[in-house]
Amino acid sequence: YIPALFEHQEDMQQMARFFAEVGMKAIVQQGSAPVTANQGIAPQVQHYEGPEGQKRIRKEYPDGQVQHFEGPNGQERKVRVEYPDGQVQHYEGPKGKERLVRVVGPEGDVEYYEGHAPDERMVCSVQPDGRVEHYEGPDGQERKVCVEYPDGKKEHFEGQKGEERVVRTEHSDDGRVEGCEGQDRQQ
């Protein structure tokens, strides 16, 4: 079964004829044009796959967003959202309480999140070059507190989001620590 929502009756009938021609069953309903939250249902095409009672659902939207759901009938939960720019968001949790746990960016960066929806906060970001950035603070106010580089160097930060500044650098090659109380020292 492939449900689809359409803005116009003609589009709905055309899609129903297409599905019938290729031997597919479809649920075709009239929906509304893309709208903002709480104003209606955006047009979408829903694909179902998997055995009865444990279906996987994929919803495709006109803007290119694709949402993936898994679980038993009536308990389908969002597990992944793919965006046209290549970003992929991963979710965990039961239906209606899904929480964001990981975002993979189009350039290969990976952000990790903790907390309950809708207040998930970024705690770590792994960059394609191997750099690992650690964050603290509530959702929307996450501030960088430490960066670990592939060569072992660590930078520690202080300050509010967007105003972070390096206050200490630890060098792994020679054990040197910079910025500790205004003095450089060897460990």
Tab-separated table of C-alpha atoms in Angstrom:
chain	number	residue	atom	x	y	z
A	1	TYR	CA	0.000	0.000	0.000
A	2	ILE	CA	1.300	3.463	-0.858
A	3	PRO	CA	-0.744	6.339	0.597
A	4	ALA	CA	-0.330	9.700	-1.093
A	5	LEU	CA	-1.756	13.140	-0.299
A	6	PHE	CA	-2.481	15.638	-3.070
A	7	GLU	CA	-3.643	19.211	-3.219
A	8	HIS	CA	-5.831	18.810	-6.312
A	9	GLN	CA	-8.443	16.177	-7.152
A	10	GLU	CA	-7.020	15.735	-10.681
A	11	ASP	CA	-3.560	14.878	-9.318
A	12	MET	CA	-5.103	12.409	-6.920
A	13	GLN	CA	-7.019	10.650	-9.683
A	14	GLN	CA	-3.976	10.559	-11.977
A	15	MET	CA	-1.842	8.926	-9.260
A	16	ALA	CA	-4.576	6.385	-8.494
A	17	ARG	CA	-4.737	5.432	-12.203
A	18	PHE	CA	-0.940	5.072	-12.323
A	19	PHE	CA	-0.868	2.751	-9.305
A	20	ALA	CA	-3.675	0.638	-10.803
A	21	GLU	CA	-1.803	0.362	-14.130
A	22	VAL	CA	1.343	-0.989	-12.456
A	23	GLY	CA	-0.616	-3.362	-10.216
A	24	MET	CA	0.006	-1.551	-6.921
A	25	LYS	CA	-2.500	-0.843	-4.194
A	26	ALA	CA	-2.535	2.771	-3.090
A	27	ILE	CA	-4.330	4.885	-0.547
A	28	VAL	CA	-4.734	8.256	-2.215
A	29	GLN	CA	-6.214	11.158	-0.253
A	30	GLN	CA	-6.645	14.829	-0.923
A	31	GLY	CA	-4.452	16.958	1.330
A	32	SER	CA	-3.485	20.619	1.436
A	33	ALA	CA	-0.582	22.616	0.062
A	34	PRO	CA	2.633	22.805	2.094
A	35	VAL	CA	1.850	24.759	5.226
A	36	THR	CA	3.425	25.772	8.485
A	37	ALA	CA	2.990	23.736	11.674
A	38	ASN	CA	-0.560	23.208	12.929
A	39	GLN	CA	-2.194	24.496	9.716
A	40	GLY	CA	-2.763	21.205	7.932
A	41	ILE	CA	-1.050	18.297	6.245
A	42	ALA	CA	1.655	18.861	3.642
A	43	PRO	CA	1.368	16.777	0.462
A	44	GLN	CA	3.346	13.563	0.837
A	45	VAL	CA	3.808	10.112	-0.614
A	46	GLN	CA	3.994	7.253	1.877
A	47	HIS	CA	5.694	3.941	1.033
A	48	TYR	CA	5.095	0.816	3.113
A	49	GLU	CA	7.416	-2.175	3.140
A	50	GLY	CA	7.975	-5.174	5.361
A	51	PRO	CA	5.785	-7.920	6.781
A	52	GLU	CA	2.296	-7.235	8.074
A	53	GLY	CA	2.467	-5.995	11.656
A	54	GLN	CA	6.086	-4.796	11.385
A	55	LYS	CA	6.013	-2.337	8.526
A	56	ARG	CA	8.574	0.281	7.687
A	57	ILE	CA	7.132	3.516	6.378
A	58	ARG	CA	8.865	6.153	4.269
A	59	LYS	CA	7.174	9.552	3.838
A	60	GLU	CA	8.419	11.732	0.979
A	61	TYR	CA	7.610	15.445	0.939
A	62	PRO	CA	7.686	17.901	-2.007
A	63	ASP	CA	10.644	19.790	-0.497
A	64	GLY	CA	12.740	16.598	-0.780
A	65	GLN	CA	12.590	15.647	2.907
A	66	VAL	CA	12.195	11.912	3.531
A	67	GLN	CA	11.082	10.581	6.935
A	68	HIS	CA	11.565	6.925	7.907
A	69	PHE	CA	9.427	5.135	10.509
A	70	GLU	CA	9.707	1.618	11.951
A	71	GLY	CA	7.723	-0.491	14.386
A	72	PRO	CA	4.575	-2.536	14.778
A	73	ASN	CA	1.283	-1.201	13.444
A	74	GLY	CA	0.109	1.740	15.519
A	75	GLN	CA	3.517	2.090	17.194
A	76	GLU	CA	5.532	3.316	14.203
A	77	ARG	CA	8.255	5.646	15.442
A	78	LYS	CA	10.433	8.098	13.552
A	79	VAL	CA	13.968	6.700	13.191
A	80	ARG	CA	15.514	8.891	10.497
A	81	VAL	CA	14.936	12.083	8.512
A	82	GLU	CA	16.899	12.770	5.328
A	83	TYR	CA	17.126	16.298	3.903
A	84	PRO	CA	17.859	17.324	0.300
A	85	ASP	CA	21.165	18.954	1.315
A	86	GLY	CA	22.448	15.552	2.501
A	87	GLN	CA	21.909	16.029	6.241
A	88	VAL	CA	20.518	12.942	8.033
A	89	GLN	CA	18.968	13.110	11.515
A	90	HIS	CA	18.688	9.914	13.612
A	91	TYR	CA	16.087	9.408	16.349
A	92	GLU	CA	15.466	6.951	19.190
A	93	GLY	CA	12.515	6.401	21.496
A	94	PRO	CA	8.897	5.242	21.351
A	95	LYS	CA	6.259	6.761	19.091
A	96	GLY	CA	5.505	10.342	20.065
A	97	LYS	CA	8.612	10.591	22.264
A	98	GLU	CA	11.306	10.256	19.609
A	99	ARG	CA	14.444	12.200	20.483
A	100	LEU	CA	17.254	13.376	18.272
A	101	VAL	CA	20.459	11.418	19.004
A	102	ARG	CA	22.710	12.022	15.992
A	103	VAL	CA	22.997	14.312	12.970
A	104	VAL	CA	25.260	13.410	10.060
A	105	GLY	CA	26.085	16.465	7.962
A	106	PRO	CA	26.575	16.532	4.204
A	107	GLU	CA	30.339	17.046	4.626
A	108	GLY	CA	30.720	14.046	6.959
A	109	ASP	CA	30.599	15.819	10.319
A	110	VAL	CA	28.631	13.974	13.024
A	111	GLU	CA	26.890	15.679	15.948
A	112	TYR	CA	25.724	13.720	19.008
A	113	TYR	CA	22.782	14.782	21.185
A	114	GLU	CA	21.475	13.929	24.661
A	115	GLY	CA	18.280	14.787	26.514
A	116	HIS	CA	14.557	14.364	26.046
A	117	ALA	CA	12.549	15.823	23.157
A	118	PRO	CA	12.160	18.642	22.455
A	119	ASP	CA	15.130	19.777	24.558
A	120	GLU	CA	17.912	17.645	23.073
A	121	ARG	CA	21.297	19.325	23.315
A	122	MET	CA	24.461	18.783	21.318
A	123	VAL	CA	27.208	17.255	23.473
A	124	CYS	CA	29.831	16.303	20.899
A	125	SER	CA	30.755	16.937	17.282
A	126	VAL	CA	33.205	14.803	15.290
A	127	GLN	CA	34.669	16.569	12.244
A	128	PRO	CA	35.875	14.835	9.062
A	129	ASP	CA	39.482	15.813	9.904
A	130	GLY	CA	39.259	13.782	13.156
A	131	ARG	CA	38.811	16.766	15.471
A	132	VAL	CA	36.360	16.133	18.339
A	133	GLU	CA	34.526	19.102	19.868
A	134	HIS	CA	32.779	18.790	23.255
A	135	TYR	CA	29.874	21.019	24.306
A	136	GLU	CA	28.001	21.842	27.513
A	137	GLY	CA	24.823	23.793	28.190
A	138	PRO	CA	21.092	23.524	27.526
A	139	ASP	CA	19.497	23.225	24.086
A	140	GLY	CA	20.245	26.290	21.988
A	141	GLN	CA	22.953	27.491	24.375
A	142	GLU	CA	25.535	24.748	23.867
A	143	ARG	CA	29.027	26.175	24.230
A	144	LYS	CA	32.291	24.611	23.155
A	145	VAL	CA	34.339	23.519	26.197
A	146	CYS	CA	37.071	21.345	24.699
A	147	VAL	CA	38.526	20.396	21.322
A	148	GLU	CA	40.648	17.262	20.906
A	149	TYR	CA	42.820	17.075	17.778
A	150	PRO	CA	44.008	13.881	16.059
A	151	ASP	CA	47.613	14.635	17.102
A	152	GLY	CA	46.563	14.585	20.790
A	153	LYS	CA	46.523	18.339	21.371
A	154	LYS	CA	43.631	19.616	23.515
A	155	GLU	CA	42.209	23.119	23.718
A	156	HIS	CA	39.953	24.129	26.621
A	157	PHE	CA	37.437	26.954	26.213
A	158	GLU	CA	35.429	29.326	28.393
A	159	GLY	CA	32.671	31.754	27.492
A	160	GLN	CA	29.097	31.761	26.288
A	161	LYS	CA	27.962	30.242	22.993
A	162	GLY	CA	29.523	32.118	20.105
A	163	GLU	CA	31.970	33.888	22.433
A	164	GLU	CA	34.127	30.913	23.453
A	165	ARG	CA	37.840	31.574	23.831
A	166	VAL	CA	40.797	29.262	24.389
A	167	VAL	CA	41.971	29.410	28.009
A	168	ARG	CA	44.321	26.424	28.020
A	169	THR	CA	46.131	24.332	25.442
A	170	GLU	CA	47.693	20.961	26.228
A	171	HIS	CA	50.334	19.753	23.757
A	172	SER	CA	50.746	15.992	23.540
A	173	ASP	CA	54.116	16.034	21.788
A	174	ASP	CA	56.118	17.780	24.538
A	175	GLY	CA	53.688	17.890	27.486
A	176	ARG	CA	53.614	21.685	27.385
A	177	VAL	CA	50.525	23.462	28.789
A	178	GLU	CA	49.768	26.991	27.640
A	179	GLY	CA	47.446	29.506	29.230
A	180	CYS	CA	47.407	28.021	32.715
A	181	GLU	CA	47.034	31.112	34.940
A	182	GLY	CA	48.839	33.207	32.359
A	183	GLN	CA	51.966	31.068	32.548
A	184	ASP	CA	53.342	28.455	30.151
A	185	ARG	CA	54.723	25.380	31.889
A	186	GLN	CA	56.062	21.904	31.217
A	187	GLN	CA	54.350	18.896	32.783
